[in-house]
Coordinates of N, CA and C in Angstrom, one line a residue:
X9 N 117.3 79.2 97.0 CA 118.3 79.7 97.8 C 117.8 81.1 98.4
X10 N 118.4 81.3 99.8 CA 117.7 82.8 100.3 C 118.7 83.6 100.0
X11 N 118.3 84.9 99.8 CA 119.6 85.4 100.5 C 120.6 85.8 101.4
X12 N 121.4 85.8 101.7 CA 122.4 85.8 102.7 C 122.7 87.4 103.5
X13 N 122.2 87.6 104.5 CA 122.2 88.7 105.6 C 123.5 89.3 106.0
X14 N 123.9 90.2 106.0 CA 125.2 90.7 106.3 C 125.2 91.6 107.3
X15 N 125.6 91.5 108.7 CA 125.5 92.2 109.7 C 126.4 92.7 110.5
X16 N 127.5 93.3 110.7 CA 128.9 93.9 111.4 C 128.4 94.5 112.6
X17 N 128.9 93.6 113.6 CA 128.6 94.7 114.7 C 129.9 95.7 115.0
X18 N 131.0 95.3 114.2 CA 132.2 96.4 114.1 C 131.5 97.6 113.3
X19 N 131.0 97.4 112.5 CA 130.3 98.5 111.9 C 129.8 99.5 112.7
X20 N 128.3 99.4 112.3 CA 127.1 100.1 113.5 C 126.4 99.8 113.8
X21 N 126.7 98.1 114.6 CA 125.8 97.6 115.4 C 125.0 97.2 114.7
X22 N 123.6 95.9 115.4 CA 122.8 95.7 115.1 C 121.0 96.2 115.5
X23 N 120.9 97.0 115.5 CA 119.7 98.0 116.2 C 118.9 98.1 115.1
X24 N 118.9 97.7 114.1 CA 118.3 98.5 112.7 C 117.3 97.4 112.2
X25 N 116.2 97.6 111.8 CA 115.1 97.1 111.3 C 115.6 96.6 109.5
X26 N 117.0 96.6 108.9 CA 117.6 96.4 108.1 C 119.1 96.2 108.2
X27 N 119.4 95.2 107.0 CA 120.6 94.7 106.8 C 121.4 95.4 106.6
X28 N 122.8 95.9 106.6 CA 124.4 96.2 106.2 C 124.4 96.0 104.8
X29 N 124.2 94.6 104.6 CA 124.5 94.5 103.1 C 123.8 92.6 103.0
X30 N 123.5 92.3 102.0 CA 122.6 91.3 101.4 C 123.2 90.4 100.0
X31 N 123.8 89.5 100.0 CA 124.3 88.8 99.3 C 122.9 88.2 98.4
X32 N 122.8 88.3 97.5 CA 121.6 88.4 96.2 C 121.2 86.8 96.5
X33 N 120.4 85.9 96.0 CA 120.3 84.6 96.0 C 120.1 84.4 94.4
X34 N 120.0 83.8 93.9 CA 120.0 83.2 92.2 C 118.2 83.4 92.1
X35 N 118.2 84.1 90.6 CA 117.1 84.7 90.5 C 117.3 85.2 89.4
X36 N 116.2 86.3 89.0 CA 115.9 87.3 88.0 C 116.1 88.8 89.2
X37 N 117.1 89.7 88.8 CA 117.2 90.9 90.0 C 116.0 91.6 88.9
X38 N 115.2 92.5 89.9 CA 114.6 93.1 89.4 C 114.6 94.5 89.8
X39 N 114.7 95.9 89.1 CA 114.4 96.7 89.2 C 113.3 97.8 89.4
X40 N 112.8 97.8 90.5 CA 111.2 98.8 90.2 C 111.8 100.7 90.1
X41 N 111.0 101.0 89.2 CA 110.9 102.5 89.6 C 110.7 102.8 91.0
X42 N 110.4 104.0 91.4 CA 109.9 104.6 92.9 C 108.3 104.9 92.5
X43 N 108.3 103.9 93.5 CA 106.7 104.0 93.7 C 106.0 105.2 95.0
X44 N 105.1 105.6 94.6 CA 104.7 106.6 95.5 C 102.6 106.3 95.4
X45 N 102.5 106.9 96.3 CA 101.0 106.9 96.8 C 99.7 107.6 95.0
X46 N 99.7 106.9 94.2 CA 99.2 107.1 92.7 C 98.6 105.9 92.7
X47 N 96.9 106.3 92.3 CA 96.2 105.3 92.1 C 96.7 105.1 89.9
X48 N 96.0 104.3 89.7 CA 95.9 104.2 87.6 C 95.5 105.5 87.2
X49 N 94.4 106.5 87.9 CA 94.5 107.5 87.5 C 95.3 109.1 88.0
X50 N 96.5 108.7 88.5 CA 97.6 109.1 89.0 C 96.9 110.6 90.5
X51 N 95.6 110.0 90.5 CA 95.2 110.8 92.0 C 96.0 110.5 93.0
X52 N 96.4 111.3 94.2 CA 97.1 110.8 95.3 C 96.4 110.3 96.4
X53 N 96.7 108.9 96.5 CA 96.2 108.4 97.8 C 96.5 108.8 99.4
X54 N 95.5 109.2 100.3 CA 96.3 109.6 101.4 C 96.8 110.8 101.6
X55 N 96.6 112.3 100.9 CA 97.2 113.3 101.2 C 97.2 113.8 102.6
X56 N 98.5 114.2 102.8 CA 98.5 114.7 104.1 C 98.8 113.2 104.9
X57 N 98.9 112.5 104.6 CA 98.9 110.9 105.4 C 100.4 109.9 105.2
X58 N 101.5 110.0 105.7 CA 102.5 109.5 105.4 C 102.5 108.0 105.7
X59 N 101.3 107.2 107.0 CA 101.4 106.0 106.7 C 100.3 105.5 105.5
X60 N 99.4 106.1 105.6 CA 98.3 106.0 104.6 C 99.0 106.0 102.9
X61 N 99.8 106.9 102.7 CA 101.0 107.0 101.8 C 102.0 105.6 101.6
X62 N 102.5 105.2 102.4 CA 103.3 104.5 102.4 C 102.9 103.3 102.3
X63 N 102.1 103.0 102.8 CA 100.9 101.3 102.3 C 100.6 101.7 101.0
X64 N 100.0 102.8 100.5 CA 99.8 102.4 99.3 C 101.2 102.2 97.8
X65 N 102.2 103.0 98.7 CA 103.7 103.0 97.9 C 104.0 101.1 97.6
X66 N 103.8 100.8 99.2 CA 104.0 99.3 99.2 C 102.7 98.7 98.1
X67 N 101.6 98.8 98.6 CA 100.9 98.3 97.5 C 101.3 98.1 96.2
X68 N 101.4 99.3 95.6 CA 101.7 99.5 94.0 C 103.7 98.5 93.5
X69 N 103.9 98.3 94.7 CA 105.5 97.5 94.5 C 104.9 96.3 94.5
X70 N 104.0 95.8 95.8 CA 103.5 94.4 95.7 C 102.8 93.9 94.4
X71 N 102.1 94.7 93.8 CA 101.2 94.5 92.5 C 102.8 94.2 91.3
X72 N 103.4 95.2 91.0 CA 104.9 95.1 90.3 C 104.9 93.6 90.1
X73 N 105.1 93.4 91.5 CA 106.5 92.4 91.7 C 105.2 91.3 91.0
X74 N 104.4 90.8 91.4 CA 103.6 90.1 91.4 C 102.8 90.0 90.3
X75 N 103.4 90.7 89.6 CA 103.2 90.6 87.7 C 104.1 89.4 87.0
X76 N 105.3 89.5 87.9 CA 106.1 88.7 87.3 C 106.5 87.6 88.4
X77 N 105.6 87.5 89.2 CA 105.8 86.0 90.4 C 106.4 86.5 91.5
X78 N 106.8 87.3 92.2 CA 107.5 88.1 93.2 C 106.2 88.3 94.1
X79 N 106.9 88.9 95.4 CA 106.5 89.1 96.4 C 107.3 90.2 96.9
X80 N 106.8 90.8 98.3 CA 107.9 91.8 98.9 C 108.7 90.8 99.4
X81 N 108.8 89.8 100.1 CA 109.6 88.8 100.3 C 110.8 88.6 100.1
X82 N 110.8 89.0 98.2 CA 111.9 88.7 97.3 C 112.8 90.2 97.1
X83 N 112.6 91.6 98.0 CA 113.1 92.7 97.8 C 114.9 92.1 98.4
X84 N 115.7 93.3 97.7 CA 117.0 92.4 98.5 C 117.2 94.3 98.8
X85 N 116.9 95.6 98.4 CA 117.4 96.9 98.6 C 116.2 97.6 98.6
X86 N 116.0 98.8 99.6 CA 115.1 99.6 99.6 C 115.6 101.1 99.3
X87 N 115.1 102.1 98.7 CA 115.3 103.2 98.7 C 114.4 103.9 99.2
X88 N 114.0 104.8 100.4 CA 113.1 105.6 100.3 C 113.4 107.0 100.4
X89 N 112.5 107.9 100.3 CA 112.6 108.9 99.7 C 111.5 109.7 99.9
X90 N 111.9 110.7 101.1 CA 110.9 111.2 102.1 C 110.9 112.8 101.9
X91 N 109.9 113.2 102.4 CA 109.6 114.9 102.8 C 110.0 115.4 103.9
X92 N 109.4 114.8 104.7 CA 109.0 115.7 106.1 C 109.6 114.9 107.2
X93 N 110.6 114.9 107.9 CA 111.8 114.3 109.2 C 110.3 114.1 109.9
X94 N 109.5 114.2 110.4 CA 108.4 114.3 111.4 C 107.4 113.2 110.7
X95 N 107.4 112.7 109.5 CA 106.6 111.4 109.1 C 107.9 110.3 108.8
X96 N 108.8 110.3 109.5 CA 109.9 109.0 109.2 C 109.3 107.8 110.2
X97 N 109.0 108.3 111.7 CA 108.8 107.4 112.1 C 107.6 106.0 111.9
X98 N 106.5 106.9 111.6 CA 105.3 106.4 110.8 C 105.5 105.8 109.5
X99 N 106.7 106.2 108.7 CA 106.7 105.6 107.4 C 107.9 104.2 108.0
X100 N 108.6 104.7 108.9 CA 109.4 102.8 109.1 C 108.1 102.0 109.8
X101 N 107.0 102.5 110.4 CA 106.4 101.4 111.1 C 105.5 100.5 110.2
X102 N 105.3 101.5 109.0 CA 104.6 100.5 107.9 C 105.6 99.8 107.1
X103 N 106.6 100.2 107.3 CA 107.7 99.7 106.3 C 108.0 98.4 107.5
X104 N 108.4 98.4 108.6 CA 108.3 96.7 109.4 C 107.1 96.1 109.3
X105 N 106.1 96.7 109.0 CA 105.0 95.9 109.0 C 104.6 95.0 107.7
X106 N 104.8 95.5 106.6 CA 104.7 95.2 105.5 C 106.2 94.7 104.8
X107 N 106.8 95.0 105.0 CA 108.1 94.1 104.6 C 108.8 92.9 105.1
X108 N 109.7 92.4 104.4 CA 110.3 91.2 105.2 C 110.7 91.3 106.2
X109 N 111.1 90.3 107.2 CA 111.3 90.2 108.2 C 112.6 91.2 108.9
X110 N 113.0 91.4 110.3 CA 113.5 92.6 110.5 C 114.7 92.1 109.5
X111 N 115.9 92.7 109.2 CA 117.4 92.6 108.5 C 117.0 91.9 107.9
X112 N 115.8 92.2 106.8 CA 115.9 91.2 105.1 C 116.4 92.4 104.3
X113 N 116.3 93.3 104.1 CA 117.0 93.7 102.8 C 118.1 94.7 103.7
X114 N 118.8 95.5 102.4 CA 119.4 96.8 102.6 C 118.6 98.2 102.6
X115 N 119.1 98.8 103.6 CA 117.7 100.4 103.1 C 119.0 101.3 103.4
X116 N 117.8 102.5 102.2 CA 118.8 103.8 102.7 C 117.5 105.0 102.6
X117 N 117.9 106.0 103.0 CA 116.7 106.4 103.7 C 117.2 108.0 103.1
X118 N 116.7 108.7 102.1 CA 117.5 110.1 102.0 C 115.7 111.0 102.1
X119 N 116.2 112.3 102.9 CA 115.4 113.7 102.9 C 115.2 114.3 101.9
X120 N 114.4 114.6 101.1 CA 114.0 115.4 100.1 C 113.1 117.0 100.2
X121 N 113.8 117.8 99.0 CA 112.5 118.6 99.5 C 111.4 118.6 98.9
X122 N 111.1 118.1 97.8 CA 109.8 117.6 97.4 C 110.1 116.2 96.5
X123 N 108.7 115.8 96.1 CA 108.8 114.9 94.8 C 108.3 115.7 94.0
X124 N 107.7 113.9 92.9 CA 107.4 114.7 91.7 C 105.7 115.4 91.4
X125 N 105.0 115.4 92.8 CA 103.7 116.1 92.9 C 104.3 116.2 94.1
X126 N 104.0 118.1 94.4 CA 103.8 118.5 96.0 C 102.9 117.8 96.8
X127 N 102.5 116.9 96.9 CA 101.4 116.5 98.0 C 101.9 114.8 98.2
X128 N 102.5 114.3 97.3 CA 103.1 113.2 98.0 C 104.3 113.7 98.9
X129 N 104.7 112.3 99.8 CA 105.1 112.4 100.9 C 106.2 111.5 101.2
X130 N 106.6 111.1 100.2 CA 107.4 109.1 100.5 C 107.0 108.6 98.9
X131 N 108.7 108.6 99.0 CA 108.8 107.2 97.0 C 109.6 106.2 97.4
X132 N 109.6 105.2 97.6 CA 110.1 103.9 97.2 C 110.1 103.4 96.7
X133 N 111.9 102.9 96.4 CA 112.3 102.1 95.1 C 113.0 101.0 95.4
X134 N 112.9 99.8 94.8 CA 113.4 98.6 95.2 C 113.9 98.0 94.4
X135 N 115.0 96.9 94.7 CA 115.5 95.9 93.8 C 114.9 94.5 94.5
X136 N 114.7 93.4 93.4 CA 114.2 92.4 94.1 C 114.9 91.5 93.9
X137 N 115.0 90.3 93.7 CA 115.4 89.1 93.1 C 114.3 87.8 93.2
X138 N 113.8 87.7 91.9 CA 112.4 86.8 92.2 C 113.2 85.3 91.6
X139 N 112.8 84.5 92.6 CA 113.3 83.0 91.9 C 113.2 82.6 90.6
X140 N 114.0 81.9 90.0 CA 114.1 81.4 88.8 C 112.5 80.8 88.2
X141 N 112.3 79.9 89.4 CA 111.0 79.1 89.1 C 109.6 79.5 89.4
X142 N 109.6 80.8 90.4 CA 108.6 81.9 90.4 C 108.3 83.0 89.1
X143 N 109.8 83.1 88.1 CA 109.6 84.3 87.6 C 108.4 83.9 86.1
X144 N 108.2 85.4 86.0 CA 107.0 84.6 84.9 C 106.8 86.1 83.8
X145 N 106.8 85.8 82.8 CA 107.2 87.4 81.6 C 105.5 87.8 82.3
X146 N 105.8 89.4 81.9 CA 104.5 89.7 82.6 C 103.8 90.1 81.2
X147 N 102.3 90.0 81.4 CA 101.2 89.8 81.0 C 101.2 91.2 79.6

């Protein structure tokens, strides 16, 4: 089962590269922390580089999910969680690029004034829901 897309144009329109709201499909929901640009030895990928940043944010979610059978595919909510108003635009172009198709999940998008190292730039956190028959205990 997919999940189900929720769109109001009484609301605010449809213009948005994300859904209103996302009816879950039957699954395991999964929770990721916020992923941010950190290689295994927590060096930052990309400084100074907000799309450079943000692929590798998605990377480290893609690896996650894909511990336990998931894909970005299976995201149903996005959080991000930005620095700099002047790297948004660059961080949604990797974010359409690498995510589901336009209005697959929910996003919300808040301004920060830093994270948890000054030199990242963008954290992303997600909920997923990976199929019953894809899910697999991770390793």
């Amino acid at each position: 089962m997919t999940a189900i897309l929720v769109n109001t144009p009484e609301v605010w329109g449809d213009d948005f590269p994300f859904s209103q709201a996302v009816v879950e499909p039957a699954g395991r929901r999964v929770h990721l922390t916020g992923q941010v640009a950190w290689d295994p030895s927590m060096t930052v990928i990309g400084e100074n580089d907000p799309t450079a940043q943000t692929d590798f944010a998605l990377d480290n979610i893609e690896k996650v999910l894909a511990a336990i059978g998931g894909t970005l595919d299976d995201i149903v909510s996005t959080t991000l969680f930005y620095v700099r108003q002047d790297d948004l635009p660059a961080i949604r172009e990797v974010r359409e690029r690498r995510m589901p198709a336009r209005g697959a999940t929910t996003s919300t998008a808040v301004r920060v004034a830093s994270l948890v190292d000054e030199r990242l730039l963008v954290e992303i956190a997600v909920i997923a829901v990976v199929p019953d028959e894809r899910f697999r205990q991770p390793d």
